[in-house]
Amino acid sequence: MIKMFNSRKKINLYDLIDITFLQKLQDDFANTLGVASLTVDESGPITKPSNFTEFCTNYIRANEIGKQRCNECDIEGGKLAVKKGEPIIYKCHAGLTHFVVPIIVEGKHIASILGGQIDTKKPDEKHFKTLAKELGIKDEKGYLRDLNKIKIIPEENIKSAMKLLSLVANSISEIAHKNYDLQIKNEREKLNGEIITKIRSTLDAEEIKRYFIDITQKYFEADRCLFVDFDKSTNKFIPFKREKLSSPEIKSLVGIDLEEEFPEFCSKLKKGKDIIVRDLEKTLSRKKLLNYRAVKTLKDNEAKSDYGLLVKCGDEIVGILIIHFIKAKRILSHDEFDFLKTIREHAGTALCQANLYAQTKLKSERENLLRTISEEIRNSLDIDKTKKSIVEVIGKTLKADRCFIMEYNKLHDKFMIINEEYLSSDELRSYKGVDLNINIPNLAKGLKQGKRLIINSNRFLLGDEKLDVNSGQFDREKEDIEKYKVYSALAFPIFYKNEFFGDLVLHYVDGKHDVGDEEINFLNLIASQIGIAIHQAKLYEKIQQQAERERISRNIIEILRSTLDKDIIKRLFVKNIGKYLNADRVFFSEFDEKGKKYLPIETQAEYLSSPEEKSFVNYDFSSSTMSAYIQPLIDGRELLIPNWKGYVENNPAPAEFTKLYEEANVQSSYNFPVLYEGRKMGYFCIEFTHKICELLEEDINRIRNICSQAGIALYHAELYMQAQEALQAKGQIIAKVKRGI
């Protein structure tokens, strides 16, 4: 960034005029009139002395005290002339006559040209002898000799010399002023060039806003600079979120709602009027403005001057560029205000280009998103794979922090447990395994009716109804929102024709996400595409299930017909159940009637979907630690756990048990006792390790039927085994009888 030339900072004469030229002008003036001359600013001499007297050079200024007093006189003389508004004649500390003419640029006193080291009458030796002693001058003889060389000039002649010096000073002021204007113009042209270069180098709207805040704050040395966005869809200005402060001590306005705190200003801005409060103190003296909430807020936030300029893209408002002066009021000059307007126009141009690019990009991204969803629909009929792909591509494209689908079960009138999810960061808490019927019970009721939900901070909009979240009715929902750090949430119903399948949900955790009509329409379109995908996947799944059920029925009948071997029956049943449900682990544990316990799992009684899955073969669930967990099965009851982690949180389990199931990565566990006429034969355990699997009632009923068939098969196998043992025993008896004969 270029170095800023700031008109508020001290203007130095040596920055505006050639000092060599000034020295020559000063020398000519002093030599022509026979007076001493010097140019000084508030810090001291700028030029070298011209035609200084030997008295002043060799004695007064050669003395440290005298030199200091001379410098103070030179500076104070200029200030006195500015105060009186005209050149003046005055006596210096030594008693000699001087005259001074100020040099003014932009209304500021930047230097003074001095003339003097003369007098209008013969010097009073008594006075100067006293001065010599005061300054500690030893060479009184030489001191008095040089004193008597001081030129005596009538006062009328001094006034004429002062007039001539005024002409010189005015010429210098004019030259300096032109150079000053030229420097300001050049600096602004450079800044304009830099701004144009910046506009051409980026199409990122956020980067553009940050840049204009930064450059405006630096150029005008504002204490606080802000950019406020305008939401066309809601016709509202968005709360402050972009700000540049001159120091950490300045109060931040980030998070303050402009519409609430500055209502009168917002009303005027929307009518196309800029907000200019040059002097808040003066504004407060106008009684009719004291009731303005905006004026009070400005005062509370310590602003002494406020400039708020509308930034437009064509005729449409896109935001406001605001600068505040806090340490002191700042009344911008006409040129400065014009330049602030120029910066505003540049910002509008840049944001127009950025918005046009963003709209084009957004349109392309949305077309790609719809195309991707359509491809997912065509490429996969696996509902879980489809959901996983869809939430990932939607979450990334719409820059959500969390995205998932709440699938609805019509039979039980509830939302299924979340099993597929997109997270923008690993640091975000996952919703996998969460039962939203429990976590957001009151909102779930409305969502099941197919209503859209939009949440922004503590503002809830369900369909067209604004919910009172502070009524106490939604405390459970607020607790969930805080737990998962949800700032904004969007839930759009998913339909296929008139059938409700659930909701597409997007979460934003870093800030408010306002939704306009265009985005609502697009999300409705996405939801309808998801509805098609879920409908097709469910239709395919239904056909597959019917075919699978027929196949499993045939297999079970085949098992019952083909073998009475208990080990083969166990192996075939766990394999068929595993394949039927796409389970990751299925095992059968036989019940020992005598010991009243379940036996360790045998090799042939376990099915694993992959060699990587942990095996439970030989694991003994009859230990005192584990028996408490399977007590329902010991009692002949089912133990169905769709969400194992959630179950353990609500039903604390022994460390040994928890460790075993964590190592086995159990997500869902379904356990069914196998009975024959009330007698326990064993139990089947069906587990899912890669996802939470919430089985439908029809699947559970099917497994119950399979367990009944398995009970029959195992009982028949047991009878056959007993018969075989009886025959074997009978043969042994006959053999013994024969040997006895």
XYZ file of C-alpha atoms in Angstrom:
741
model
C 0.000 0.000 0.000
C 1.218 3.513 -0.789
C 2.241 5.862 2.014
C -0.659 8.178 2.788
C -0.262 11.959 2.694
C -2.658 13.056 5.427
C -3.946 16.611 5.578
C -4.585 16.303 9.303
C -0.935 15.888 10.122
C 1.508 18.775 10.563
C 2.256 20.618 7.313
C 5.961 21.344 7.013
C 7.140 24.249 4.870
C 10.208 22.323 3.757
C 7.898 19.654 2.257
C 6.162 22.275 0.130
C 8.890 24.649 -1.061
C 12.506 24.445 -2.139
C 14.548 25.601 0.866
C 17.392 26.789 -1.410
C 14.932 29.085 -3.196
C 13.576 30.278 0.166
C 17.113 30.957 1.434
C 17.934 33.013 -1.666
C 14.712 35.010 -1.293
C 15.441 35.641 2.375
C 19.087 36.632 1.724
C 18.069 39.117 -0.996
C 15.453 40.703 1.246
C 17.841 41.037 4.205
C 20.757 42.436 2.164
C 18.572 44.879 0.234
C 17.008 46.409 3.336
C 19.996 45.975 5.610
C 18.113 43.989 8.247
C 18.578 40.505 9.669
C 16.146 37.804 8.544
C 15.299 34.205 9.440
C 12.471 31.723 8.674
C 11.247 29.575 11.570
C 8.476 27.077 12.336
C 7.240 25.860 15.694
C 10.361 23.743 16.158
C 12.911 26.459 15.349
C 14.873 27.803 12.356
C 14.229 26.384 8.885
C 16.752 28.570 7.021
C 20.205 29.864 7.787
C 20.450 33.392 9.274
C 20.601 36.200 6.727
C 22.568 39.419 7.511
C 22.615 38.757 11.257
C 24.350 41.461 13.339
C 27.655 40.716 15.045
C 26.012 41.714 18.312
C 23.393 38.966 18.063
C 25.674 36.391 16.434
C 28.785 36.817 18.594
C 27.172 37.560 21.927
C 23.457 36.976 22.360
C 23.020 33.809 20.254
C 26.522 32.563 21.097
C 25.324 32.278 24.672
C 23.200 29.147 25.436
C 20.657 31.053 27.499
C 20.517 33.854 24.946
C 20.118 31.428 22.049
C 17.235 29.656 23.757
C 15.496 32.969 24.446
C 16.032 34.083 20.832
C 14.385 30.872 19.504
C 11.464 31.287 21.871
C 11.014 34.912 20.785
C 11.092 33.930 17.099
C 8.394 31.265 17.594
C 6.194 33.342 19.895
C 6.410 36.328 17.532
C 4.893 34.229 14.756
C 2.130 32.942 17.012
C 1.303 36.480 18.150
C 1.052 37.626 14.527
C -1.369 34.757 13.757
C -3.397 35.606 16.842
C -3.709 39.272 15.781
C -4.327 38.274 12.189
C -1.622 40.574 10.743
C 2.172 41.138 10.660
C 3.473 42.732 13.847
C 6.444 44.686 15.218
C 7.724 43.551 18.600
C 10.703 43.794 20.957
C 12.810 40.708 21.435
C 14.024 39.519 24.855
C 17.246 41.545 24.397
C 15.293 44.721 23.677
C 15.904 45.022 19.911
C 13.131 45.704 17.415
C 11.865 42.848 15.168
C 8.974 42.336 12.821
C 7.331 39.044 11.794
C 5.063 37.873 8.965
C 3.294 34.437 9.243
C 3.132 31.914 6.372
C -0.358 30.356 6.178
C -1.293 27.222 4.178
C -4.816 25.688 4.292
C -5.621 28.037 7.151
C -2.748 26.640 9.200
C 0.235 28.630 10.451
C 3.194 26.565 9.252
C 6.106 29.070 9.553
C 7.093 32.731 10.027
C 9.598 35.039 8.287
C 11.387 37.374 10.684
C 13.144 40.653 10.108
C 14.982 42.800 12.638
C 17.987 43.060 14.925
C 17.451 46.844 14.555
C 16.105 49.627 16.722
C 14.261 52.930 16.360
C 16.563 54.808 18.742
C 20.009 54.615 20.273
C 20.291 51.564 22.577
C 20.127 52.080 26.354
C 23.619 50.904 27.472
C 22.500 50.536 31.088
C 19.823 48.025 30.048
C 22.216 46.048 27.870
C 24.946 45.979 30.561
C 22.391 44.438 32.910
C 21.527 41.896 30.194
C 25.230 41.057 29.723
C 25.599 40.260 33.408
C 22.413 38.203 33.302
C 23.713 36.128 30.408
C 27.254 35.928 31.841
C 28.950 37.749 28.951
C 32.584 38.556 29.884
C 33.715 40.716 26.945
C 31.781 43.831 27.855
C 33.928 46.079 25.674
C 33.358 44.120 22.480
C 29.724 43.556 23.464
C 29.073 47.314 23.760
C 31.074 48.020 20.576
C 28.893 45.666 18.534
C 25.770 46.936 20.264
C 26.526 50.443 18.987
C 26.737 49.021 15.455
C 23.003 48.135 15.597
C 21.232 50.000 12.766
C 18.828 52.733 13.858
C 15.816 52.851 11.528
C 12.750 55.084 11.853
C 9.524 53.210 12.672
C 7.977 54.299 9.366
C 10.832 52.629 7.491
C 10.394 49.475 9.593
C 6.693 49.372 8.637
C 7.654 49.714 4.964
C 10.126 46.843 5.334
C 7.415 44.765 7.041
C 5.056 45.421 4.105
C 7.727 44.237 1.705
C 8.305 41.144 3.850
C 4.524 40.523 3.783
C 4.658 40.432 -0.009
C 7.495 37.929 0.175
C 5.628 35.825 2.754
C 2.428 35.910 0.693
C 4.326 34.714 -2.360
C 5.840 31.895 -0.336
C 2.378 31.004 1.077
C 0.894 30.949 -2.418
C 3.667 28.733 -3.771
C 3.411 26.434 -0.741
C -0.368 26.284 -1.046
C -0.202 25.302 -4.709
C 2.401 22.662 -3.944
C 0.265 21.433 -1.054
C -2.789 21.133 -3.317
C -0.645 19.363 -5.897
C 0.645 16.899 -3.310
C -2.895 16.177 -2.120
C -4.052 15.748 -5.719
C -1.127 13.463 -6.589
C -1.669 11.434 -3.422
C -5.345 10.991 -4.181
C -4.581 10.041 -7.777
C -2.109 7.450 -6.497
C -4.708 6.170 -4.074
C -7.307 6.091 -6.851
C -4.869 4.093 -8.945
C -4.256 1.655 -6.111
C -7.987 1.259 -5.519
C -8.604 0.556 -9.211
C -5.767 -1.985 -9.202
C -7.306 -3.635 -6.143
C -10.739 -3.712 -7.759
C -9.246 -5.454 -10.784
C -7.262 -7.945 -8.693
C -10.097 -9.519 -6.699
C -13.743 -10.450 -7.031
C -14.085 -11.521 -3.409
C -16.749 -9.260 -1.844
C -15.498 -9.825 1.717
C -11.923 -8.956 0.757
C -13.166 -5.791 -1.012
C -15.130 -4.654 2.050
C -12.162 -5.244 4.367
C -9.908 -3.319 1.976
C -12.191 -0.257 1.809
C -12.586 -0.203 5.594
C -8.812 -0.342 5.980
C -7.921 2.296 3.401
C -10.680 4.709 4.523
C -9.677 4.440 8.168
C -6.011 5.055 7.345
C -6.554 7.943 4.942
C -8.928 9.896 7.175
C -7.311 8.714 10.415
C -10.743 7.737 11.698
C -11.045 6.191 15.125
C -13.604 3.651 13.934
C -14.456 2.567 10.403
C -17.205 0.090 9.483
C -18.936 -1.490 6.507
C -22.561 -2.534 6.952
C -24.295 -4.960 4.573
C -27.829 -4.396 3.327
C -30.130 -7.389 2.824
C -32.387 -6.615 -0.099
C -34.690 -9.583 0.576
C -35.531 -8.410 4.122
C -35.013 -4.678 3.416
C -32.775 -4.497 6.492
C -29.228 -3.568 7.367
C -27.298 -6.461 8.889
C -25.660 -6.066 12.357
C -22.080 -4.726 12.387
C -19.472 -7.400 11.701
C -16.703 -5.615 9.724
C -14.741 -2.974 11.595
C -11.326 -1.289 11.804
C -10.327 0.520 15.013
C -7.455 2.979 15.359
C -6.479 1.437 18.709
C -7.582 -1.355 21.072
C -8.952 1.283 23.454
C -11.698 2.249 20.992
C -15.024 0.564 21.752
C -16.053 -2.079 19.205
C -19.520 -2.022 17.612
C -19.352 -5.566 16.197
C -22.616 -7.400 16.872
C -24.750 -4.277 17.355
C -27.965 -4.379 15.325
C -28.133 -1.225 13.205
C -31.899 -1.512 12.768
C -32.492 -1.597 16.540
C -29.901 0.955 17.674
C -30.074 3.457 14.782
C -33.714 3.207 13.573
C -34.008 6.847 12.425
C -30.728 6.658 10.490
C -31.786 3.384 8.820
C -35.054 4.949 7.718
C -33.225 7.872 6.067
C -30.577 5.640 4.508
C -33.223 3.456 2.876
C -34.613 6.630 1.301
C -31.209 7.238 -0.290
C -29.904 9.868 2.160
C -26.402 9.808 3.635
C -26.028 10.300 7.394
C -23.665 13.152 8.286
C -23.225 14.250 11.908
C -20.224 16.581 11.783
C -20.534 17.763 15.374
C -22.534 15.521 17.706
C -22.319 18.032 20.548
C -23.980 20.657 18.354
C -26.551 18.107 17.189
C -27.445 17.310 20.800
C -28.259 20.983 21.359
C -31.222 20.585 19.000
C -33.994 19.452 21.322
C -36.062 17.682 18.666
C -33.141 15.308 18.012
C -32.731 14.304 21.654
C -35.485 11.697 21.292
C -33.683 10.027 18.381
C -32.512 6.568 19.449
C -29.746 6.850 16.856
C -28.330 10.074 18.356
C -28.355 8.582 21.844
C -26.563 5.450 20.591
C -23.911 7.597 18.915
C -23.317 9.432 22.162
C -23.229 6.182 24.172
C -20.574 4.896 21.785
C -18.504 8.077 22.203
C -18.686 9.263 18.584
C -18.098 13.001 18.185
C -18.427 13.028 14.380
C -20.173 10.450 12.210
C -20.102 10.093 8.420
C -22.264 7.326 6.933
C -22.320 7.092 3.133
C -24.573 4.743 1.196
C -22.754 2.321 -1.093
C -24.810 1.398 -4.142
C -24.628 -1.003 -7.043
C -26.515 0.890 -9.722
C -29.686 2.027 -7.979
C -29.615 -0.727 -5.375
C -28.200 -0.267 -1.872
C -25.510 -2.824 -0.991
C -24.301 -1.291 2.282
C -22.942 1.709 4.180
C -19.364 2.930 4.598
C -19.118 4.586 8.024
C -16.338 6.548 9.748
C -16.427 7.723 13.350
C -14.199 10.283 15.042
C -14.102 9.723 18.796
C -11.077 11.463 20.273
C -12.134 14.794 18.771
C -14.773 16.031 16.345
C -13.685 16.174 12.714
C -15.361 18.417 10.173
C -14.234 17.249 6.746
C -13.372 19.926 4.202
C -15.278 20.080 0.942
C -12.406 18.364 -0.904
C -12.073 15.687 1.780
C -15.784 14.940 1.686
C -15.697 14.722 -2.113
C -12.833 12.266 -1.865
C -14.772 10.188 0.690
C -17.593 10.071 -1.868
C -15.084 8.948 -4.502
C -13.975 6.080 -2.247
C -17.659 5.231 -1.759
C -18.192 5.120 -5.540
C -15.153 2.866 -5.976
C -16.541 0.533 -3.303
C -19.889 0.406 -5.106
C -18.210 -0.381 -8.439
C -16.046 -3.098 -6.895
C -18.983 -4.712 -5.090
C -21.102 -4.566 -8.267
C -18.429 -6.556 -10.076
C -18.007 -8.928 -7.125
C -21.770 -9.464 -6.807
C -22.129 -10.086 -10.546
C -19.294 -12.618 -10.366
C -20.783 -14.186 -7.220
C -24.199 -14.497 -8.867
C -22.661 -16.100 -11.944
C -20.582 -18.403 -9.772
C -23.552 -19.205 -7.538
C -25.709 -20.008 -10.545
C -22.980 -22.302 -11.875
C -22.504 -23.949 -8.475
C -26.233 -24.500 -8.096
C -26.504 -25.981 -11.561
C -23.580 -28.265 -10.740
C -25.187 -29.171 -7.422
C -28.471 -30.121 -9.054
C -26.580 -32.054 -11.721
C -24.544 -33.863 -9.039
C -27.691 -34.771 -7.104
C -29.292 -36.060 -10.305
C -26.193 -38.163 -11.004
C -26.299 -39.549 -7.458
C -29.920 -40.497 -8.020
C -28.995 -42.336 -11.214
C -25.754 -43.914 -9.956
C -26.913 -45.389 -6.676
C -30.094 -46.876 -5.303
C -28.553 -47.479 -1.886
C -30.399 -44.995 0.319
C -27.546 -44.568 2.832
C -24.911 -44.010 0.149
C -27.229 -41.575 -1.598
C -27.840 -39.589 1.622
C -24.118 -39.520 2.438
C -23.163 -38.192 -1.006
C -25.999 -35.653 -1.090
C -25.347 -34.085 2.346
C -21.635 -33.803 1.576
C -22.073 -32.044 -1.762
C -24.849 -29.774 -0.422
C -22.895 -28.904 2.737
C -19.763 -27.983 0.778
C -21.567 -26.058 -1.976
C -23.741 -24.029 0.403
C -20.830 -23.530 2.832
C -22.747 -25.034 5.746
C -20.948 -26.164 8.881
C -23.205 -29.178 9.326
C -25.610 -30.886 6.927
C -27.784 -33.972 7.402
C -31.132 -35.474 6.449
C -33.804 -36.163 9.077
C -35.541 -39.220 7.645
C -39.190 -39.638 8.651
C -40.805 -42.979 9.565
C -44.489 -42.682 8.746
C -45.471 -45.942 10.447
C -44.205 -44.789 13.850
C -44.673 -41.040 13.181
C -41.117 -40.170 14.184
C -37.795 -39.058 12.735
C -35.128 -41.735 12.415
C -31.808 -41.442 14.254
C -29.265 -39.420 12.238
C -26.776 -41.773 10.550
C -25.254 -39.744 7.702
C -23.793 -36.265 8.126
C -21.435 -33.662 6.627
C -19.220 -31.579 8.938
C -17.056 -28.705 7.720
C -14.542 -29.340 10.523
C -13.521 -32.255 12.749
C -13.849 -29.878 15.693
C -17.632 -29.706 15.290
C -19.780 -31.951 17.437
C -21.474 -34.677 15.422
C -25.233 -35.242 15.252
C -24.747 -38.905 14.326
C -26.757 -41.095 16.666
C -28.929 -38.203 17.832
C -32.673 -38.792 18.208
C -34.205 -35.434 17.303
C -37.612 -36.572 18.547
C -36.025 -36.291 22.009
C -33.594 -33.413 21.427
C -36.048 -30.990 19.776
C -39.484 -32.434 20.681
C -41.614 -29.328 20.095
C -39.929 -28.352 16.850
C -40.125 -31.985 15.678
C -43.927 -31.810 15.967
C -44.023 -28.888 13.555
C -41.435 -30.383 11.212
C -43.446 -33.616 10.935
C -46.250 -31.494 9.463
C -43.932 -30.597 6.578
C -43.245 -27.028 7.722
C -40.029 -25.166 6.891
C -37.865 -24.069 9.854
C -35.477 -21.083 9.846
C -33.455 -20.253 12.971
C -31.251 -17.174 13.332
C -29.809 -16.791 16.813
C -32.914 -16.731 19.047
C -35.354 -16.070 16.216
C -37.388 -19.126 15.216
C -39.646 -19.131 12.160
C -41.665 -22.329 11.668
C -43.513 -22.059 8.386
C -44.937 -18.527 8.526
C -45.238 -18.564 12.336
C -42.732 -16.687 14.505
C -42.178 -18.746 17.662
C -41.773 -17.242 21.120
C -38.588 -19.052 22.159
C -38.556 -17.418 25.592
C -41.900 -18.880 26.617
C -40.240 -21.927 28.212
C -41.828 -24.257 25.692
C -38.617 -24.482 23.675
C -36.073 -24.801 26.503
C -35.120 -28.311 25.295
C -34.519 -26.946 21.796
C -32.418 -24.041 23.102
C -30.350 -26.482 25.141
C -29.701 -28.562 22.016
C -28.782 -25.475 19.972
C -26.304 -24.359 22.630
C -24.836 -27.858 22.974
C -24.164 -28.121 19.236
C -23.250 -24.400 18.884
C -25.882 -23.741 16.206
C -26.206 -20.043 15.362
C -28.364 -20.408 12.247
C -30.310 -23.451 11.080
C -32.385 -24.227 7.993
C -34.710 -27.223 7.747
C -36.525 -27.743 4.433
C -39.175 -30.481 4.084
C -38.508 -33.301 1.622
C -41.536 -34.465 -0.360
C -42.161 -36.801 -3.247
C -45.546 -35.789 -4.619
C -47.554 -35.619 -1.363
C -45.472 -38.090 0.632
C -43.315 -36.559 3.377
C -39.855 -38.166 3.682
C -38.179 -35.861 6.212
C -36.068 -32.681 6.227
C -32.851 -31.399 4.711
C -31.026 -29.595 7.549
C -28.152 -27.099 7.310
C -26.369 -25.585 10.324
C -24.145 -22.495 10.469
C -22.127 -22.028 13.658
C -20.079 -18.862 12.983
C -22.803 -16.299 12.442
C -26.218 -15.326 11.191
C -27.258 -16.805 7.850
C -30.086 -14.762 6.355
C -32.132 -16.510 3.690
C -33.704 -14.652 0.813
C -36.526 -15.745 -1.514
C -34.047 -16.921 -4.141
C -32.231 -19.224 -1.710
C -35.534 -20.516 -0.291
C -36.699 -21.439 -3.789
C -33.388 -23.133 -4.530
C -33.433 -25.153 -1.288
C -37.015 -26.206 -2.025
C -35.823 -27.404 -5.428
C -32.946 -29.338 -3.836
C -35.350 -30.881 -1.312
C -37.620 -32.030 -4.140
C -34.635 -33.658 -5.890
C -33.727 -35.432 -2.651
C -37.350 -36.550 -2.430
C -37.029 -38.203 -5.833
C -33.766 -39.883 -4.746
C -35.270 -41.224 -1.502
C -38.434 -42.373 -3.277
C -36.445 -44.301 -5.889
C -34.110 -45.755 -3.252
C -37.044 -46.833 -1.068
C -38.827 -48.336 -4.057
C -35.703 -50.268 -4.997
C -35.143 -51.223 -1.360
C -38.690 -52.513 -1.105
C -38.273 -54.654 -4.209
C -34.908 -55.892 -2.920
C -36.401 -56.689 0.477
C -39.220 -58.639 -1.080
C -36.754 -60.617 -3.170
C -34.457 -61.058 -0.153
C -37.309 -62.210 2.025
C -38.311 -64.780 -0.538
C -34.714 -65.927 -0.804
C -34.229 -66.108 2.961
C -37.495 -67.997 3.298
C -36.330 -70.513 0.715
C -32.952 -70.801 2.434
C -34.561 -71.383 5.824
C -36.902 -74.016 4.383
C -33.871 -75.594 2.697
C -31.988 -75.573 6.025
C -34.925 -77.213 7.772
C -35.221 -79.824 5.031
C -31.565 -80.533 4.368
C -29.933 -80.961 7.769
C -30.413 -81.832 11.397
C -26.822 -80.915 12.227
C -26.938 -78.190 14.914
C -23.571 -76.682 13.885
C -24.639 -76.384 10.251
C -27.956 -74.844 11.306
C -26.174 -72.190 13.408
C -23.713 -71.367 10.613
C -26.393 -71.065 7.939
C -28.740 -68.978 10.100
C -26.111 -66.367 11.116
C -24.896 -66.148 7.526
C -28.398 -65.666 6.074
C -29.354 -63.088 8.691
C -26.088 -61.186 8.095
C -26.584 -61.135 4.341
C -30.254 -60.224 4.646
C -29.637 -57.171 6.836
C -26.190 -56.183 5.505
C -25.017 -56.542 9.095
C -21.343 -56.444 10.070
C -21.459 -59.093 12.802
C -24.022 -61.802 13.623
C -23.546 -64.540 16.205
C -25.604 -67.137 18.016
C -25.057 -68.008 21.672
C -26.609 -71.284 22.824
C -28.402 -71.403 26.162
C -27.368 -74.032 28.720
C -30.596 -75.135 30.404
C -28.819 -76.857 33.260
C -26.405 -74.016 34.041
C -29.069 -71.365 33.280
C -26.550 -69.407 31.242
C -25.538 -68.612 27.674
C -22.489 -70.490 26.393
C -19.375 -68.974 24.761
C -19.764 -68.292 21.045
C -18.587 -71.063 18.751
C -16.671 -70.547 15.518
C -19.460 -71.891 13.329
C -21.986 -69.651 15.132
C -20.532 -66.305 14.004
C -20.759 -64.348 10.750
C -18.467 -61.384 9.950
C -18.949 -59.150 6.910
C -15.174 -58.636 6.689
C -12.010 -60.183 8.204
C -11.312 -56.739 9.716
C -14.328 -57.028 12.012
C -13.565 -58.094 15.594
C -14.599 -61.678 16.360
C -16.488 -62.632 19.543
C -15.752 -66.373 19.165
C -15.121 -68.037 22.546
C -16.199 -64.895 24.371
C -18.140 -65.827 27.495
C -21.130 -63.559 28.178
C -22.065 -65.571 31.262
C -19.545 -63.759 33.491
C -20.997 -61.688 36.311
C -19.851 -58.508 34.555
C -21.586 -59.316 31.276
C -24.635 -61.155 32.548
C -26.190 -57.905 33.776
C -26.049 -56.555 30.228
C -27.819 -59.597 28.721
C -30.287 -60.023 31.591
C -33.255 -59.271 29.290
C -32.130 -62.179 27.091
C -31.764 -64.437 30.132
C -35.358 -63.501 30.917
C -36.350 -64.372 27.354
C -36.839 -60.749 26.275
C -35.414 -58.814 23.322
C -32.614 -56.265 23.745
C -32.842 -53.768 20.855
C -30.259 -50.934 20.818
C -30.355 -48.814 17.592
C -27.896 -46.292 19.046
C -25.404 -48.104 21.276
C -23.485 -45.008 22.441
C -26.701 -43.243 23.381
C -27.871 -46.359 25.228
C -24.652 -46.564 27.261
C -24.882 -42.845 28.152
C -28.322 -43.419 29.652
C -27.562 -46.921 31.029
C -24.040 -46.907 32.499
C -22.279 -50.222 31.856
C -19.212 -51.911 33.434
C -15.830 -50.815 32.062
C -15.063 -54.320 30.705
C -18.267 -54.363 28.703
C -17.846 -50.782 27.424
C -14.245 -51.433 26.387
C -15.201 -54.617 24.493
C -17.914 -52.888 22.489
C -15.806 -49.794 21.787
C -12.988 -51.996 20.460
C -15.557 -53.784 18.293
C -16.836 -50.348 17.132
C -20.461 -51.322 17.800
C -22.901 -48.669 16.549
C -26.169 -50.633 16.695
C -26.919 -53.943 18.420
C -30.113 -56.009 18.079
C -30.497 -59.111 20.255
C -33.338 -61.637 19.866
C -33.963 -64.671 22.077
C -34.531 -67.949 20.201
C -37.390 -69.861 21.838
C -39.240 -73.072 21.228
C -42.560 -73.319 23.047
C -41.242 -70.988 25.761
C -37.941 -72.817 26.166
C -34.771 -70.740 25.588
C -32.591 -72.269 22.876
C -30.139 -69.292 22.645
C -30.086 -65.799 21.155
C -29.030 -64.064 17.958
C -26.978 -60.855 18.168
C -27.014 -58.637 15.053
C -24.532 -55.728 15.044
C -23.638 -52.821 12.779
C -20.176 -51.240 13.106
C -19.936 -48.730 10.237
C -23.115 -46.785 10.876
C -26.092 -46.500 13.159
C -28.799 -48.704 11.694
C -32.340 -48.133 12.897
C -34.209 -51.259 11.745
C -37.773 -50.861 10.570
C -40.584 -52.693 12.330
C -41.079 -54.972 9.344
C -37.399 -56.036 9.527
C -37.692 -56.706 13.252
C -40.829 -58.769 12.691
C -39.023 -60.699 9.971
C -36.117 -61.459 12.319
C -38.574 -62.604 14.985
C -40.020 -65.027 12.459
C -36.518 -66.224 11.543
C -35.767 -66.752 15.244
C -38.926 -68.833 15.551
C -37.827 -70.929 12.571
C -34.349 -71.249 14.088
C -35.914 -72.399 17.387
C -37.800 -75.128 15.564
C -34.711 -76.200 13.599
C -32.489 -76.297 16.692
C -35.105 -78.222 18.666
C -35.460 -80.780 15.879
C -31.666 -81.037 15.664
C -31.535 -81.564 19.418
C -34.209 -84.300 19.209
C -32.301 -85.926 16.374
C -29.105 -85.795 18.393
C -30.883 -87.325 21.397
C -32.314 -90.052 19.172
C -28.867 -90.721 17.751
C -27.456 -90.934 21.245
C -30.292 -93.270 22.264
C -29.682 -95.532 19.260
C -25.974 -95.529 19.995
C -26.646 -96.448 23.626
C -29.075 -99.201 22.524
C -26.445 -100.629 20.170
C -23.906 -100.658 22.941
C -26.316 -102.555 25.233
C -27.079 -105.123 22.514
C -23.355 -105.593 21.892
C -22.726 -106.160 25.597
C -25.605 -108.682 25.749
C -24.176 -110.553 22.765
C -20.755 -110.656 24.324
C -22.317 -111.999 27.515
C -24.037 -114.805 25.697
